[in-house]
Amino acid sequence: MENALIDMSPVTPEAFRTLFKTHAASVSIVTTMDNSIPIGFTLTSVSSVSADPPIVAFSVMETSSCWPAISRAETVVVHFLDEDQLQLAQRFATSGIDRFDGVDWDQLPGGAPRLRAVRRWAPCRIMMRHPAGASRVILASLGPPVVEPGPGPLLYLGRGYRKLDREIPHAC
């Protein structure tokens, strides 16, 4: 089989954004503590990397106000949001506010804050921070997850929040 040449011309940030506006992603919040101050942010970049051992990845832009805390953190909590948690997602995506003000949370033994309203979450220990363009890809080992029943995941698509409206049947 002959190797095909792939066009690797530079891609503009606009073309990149246009592509990913068509890609649905689940919405999560990552939290940590920074000198006794709770830090958290909304993101759509959480992905599974390995089940054995359990490892997740997420990315943070180096220009983000949360990057300094994540650059020093040993532990984080990854919260997987349900469709009824839109306000929480919007709150933790808003710059210039105390994102924890009025939010019910507690601190896990490892130090990271856990948002009590979130039904699916896992404590994580940061393993690696890898440079990737203007961002850092964070690899973290997963501690025992909590998975309680909920209405379904909160999604982000086309610059807006969405919920699943139906399952597409498939044959197995």
XYZ file of C-alpha atoms in Angstrom:
172
model
C 0.000 0.000 0.000
C 1.346 3.371 -1.001
C 1.660 6.102 1.622
C -0.659 8.967 0.811
C 0.577 12.498 1.328
C -1.434 14.393 3.889
C -1.796 18.140 3.542
C -0.307 19.562 6.738
C -0.604 23.220 5.787
C -0.996 25.599 8.715
C -4.548 25.731 10.070
C -5.918 29.028 11.340
C -7.414 29.238 14.819
C -10.724 30.142 13.120
C -10.701 26.918 11.050
C -9.872 24.926 14.180
C -12.762 26.531 16.090
C -15.145 25.935 13.165
C -14.302 22.235 13.206
C -14.734 21.860 16.957
C -18.046 23.778 16.963
C -19.410 20.611 15.338
C -17.939 18.304 18.001
C -20.142 17.609 21.026
C -18.236 17.328 24.291
C -19.308 16.621 27.838
C -19.011 19.454 30.339
C -16.902 19.075 33.471
C -15.548 21.199 36.282
C -12.062 20.694 37.693
C -11.333 21.943 41.211
C -8.232 22.219 43.363
C -6.918 24.211 46.319
C -4.271 26.896 45.993
C -2.887 28.185 49.303
C -6.215 27.459 51.069
C -8.201 29.134 48.268
C -10.579 26.914 46.272
C -10.043 27.129 42.512
C -12.308 25.701 39.834
C -13.119 26.035 36.152
C -15.466 24.629 33.524
C -13.985 22.667 30.638
C -14.912 20.284 27.838
C -11.515 18.670 27.349
C -11.734 15.808 29.878
C -11.095 12.436 28.248
C -10.312 8.913 29.286
C -6.761 7.795 28.542
C -6.451 4.389 30.193
C -8.683 2.062 32.204
C -5.756 0.034 33.571
C -4.395 1.983 35.333
C -7.224 4.560 35.332
C -5.914 7.824 33.839
C -7.746 10.903 32.547
C -6.517 13.900 30.589
C -7.661 17.502 30.365
C -6.151 20.689 29.028
C -5.707 24.165 30.454
C -4.587 27.249 28.553
C -1.479 28.814 30.060
C -3.252 32.199 29.935
C -6.125 30.906 32.092
C -6.483 32.419 35.544
C -6.595 28.833 36.865
C -3.313 27.738 35.269
C -1.026 28.942 38.107
C -2.998 26.842 40.620
C -3.081 23.789 38.326
C 0.640 24.190 37.636
C 1.295 23.688 41.379
C -1.529 21.310 42.315
C -0.916 17.726 43.345
C -4.594 16.754 43.441
C -7.770 17.828 41.663
C -11.365 16.675 41.539
C -12.969 16.145 38.140
C -16.742 16.716 38.271
C -18.856 15.401 35.361
C -21.930 17.622 35.038
C -25.504 16.545 34.382
C -27.936 18.432 32.158
C -29.616 20.014 35.200
C -26.333 21.671 36.258
C -26.146 24.366 33.589
C -25.965 27.174 36.166
C -23.000 25.500 37.848
C -21.217 25.160 34.483
C -21.867 28.822 33.673
C -20.742 29.964 37.120
C -17.406 28.122 36.877
C -16.911 29.466 33.330
C -17.339 33.099 34.431
C -14.174 35.161 34.861
C -13.637 37.690 37.612
C -15.997 36.228 40.231
C -15.635 34.047 43.302
C -16.857 30.862 41.633
C -17.347 29.119 44.992
C -19.507 31.885 46.505
C -22.883 30.329 47.332
C -21.796 26.875 46.087
C -22.049 23.952 48.520
C -18.669 22.185 48.672
C -16.420 20.282 51.025
C -12.731 19.474 51.075
C -11.553 15.926 50.412
C -8.745 14.371 52.495
C -6.282 15.014 49.628
C -7.116 18.724 49.858
C -9.138 19.356 46.706
C -12.673 20.789 46.903
C -15.650 18.623 45.904
C -18.860 20.215 44.674
C -21.645 18.513 46.656
C -24.343 18.998 43.979
C -22.413 16.990 41.383
C -23.425 13.328 41.177
C -20.450 11.986 39.187
C -16.931 12.904 40.266
C -13.503 11.476 40.975
C -10.472 12.617 42.939
C -7.326 12.655 40.832
C -3.584 12.915 41.427
C -1.714 14.898 38.778
C 0.951 12.819 37.079
C 2.186 15.087 34.280
C 1.741 18.520 32.717
C 2.735 18.407 29.055
C 3.143 21.557 26.900
C 0.805 21.587 23.877
C 0.764 24.886 21.990
C -0.660 27.611 24.235
C -2.057 24.964 26.594
C -0.905 22.229 28.897
C -2.283 18.711 28.749
C -2.679 17.332 32.240
C -2.551 13.584 32.873
C -4.026 12.487 36.184
C -4.502 9.131 37.873
C -8.060 8.534 38.976
C -9.034 7.710 42.534
C -12.269 5.878 43.411
C -15.076 7.577 41.454
C -18.552 8.376 42.718
C -21.303 7.719 40.192
C -24.862 8.435 41.318
C -27.887 8.304 39.001
C -28.685 11.523 37.190
C -30.700 12.839 34.287
C -27.922 12.623 31.680
C -24.775 14.539 30.777
C -24.531 18.246 30.046
C -23.017 18.702 26.584
C -21.403 21.601 24.748
C -21.894 21.969 20.993
C -21.871 24.918 18.598
C -20.919 27.358 21.343
C -23.903 26.391 23.459
C -24.903 23.958 26.165
C -27.062 20.986 25.164
C -28.597 17.838 26.563
C -29.092 14.447 24.973
C -32.536 14.251 23.439
C -32.592 10.600 22.434
C -30.533 7.465 22.080
C -29.869 6.080 18.622
C -30.522 2.321 18.598
C -27.699 0.132 17.375
C -27.184 -3.566 16.829
C -24.595 -5.418 18.879
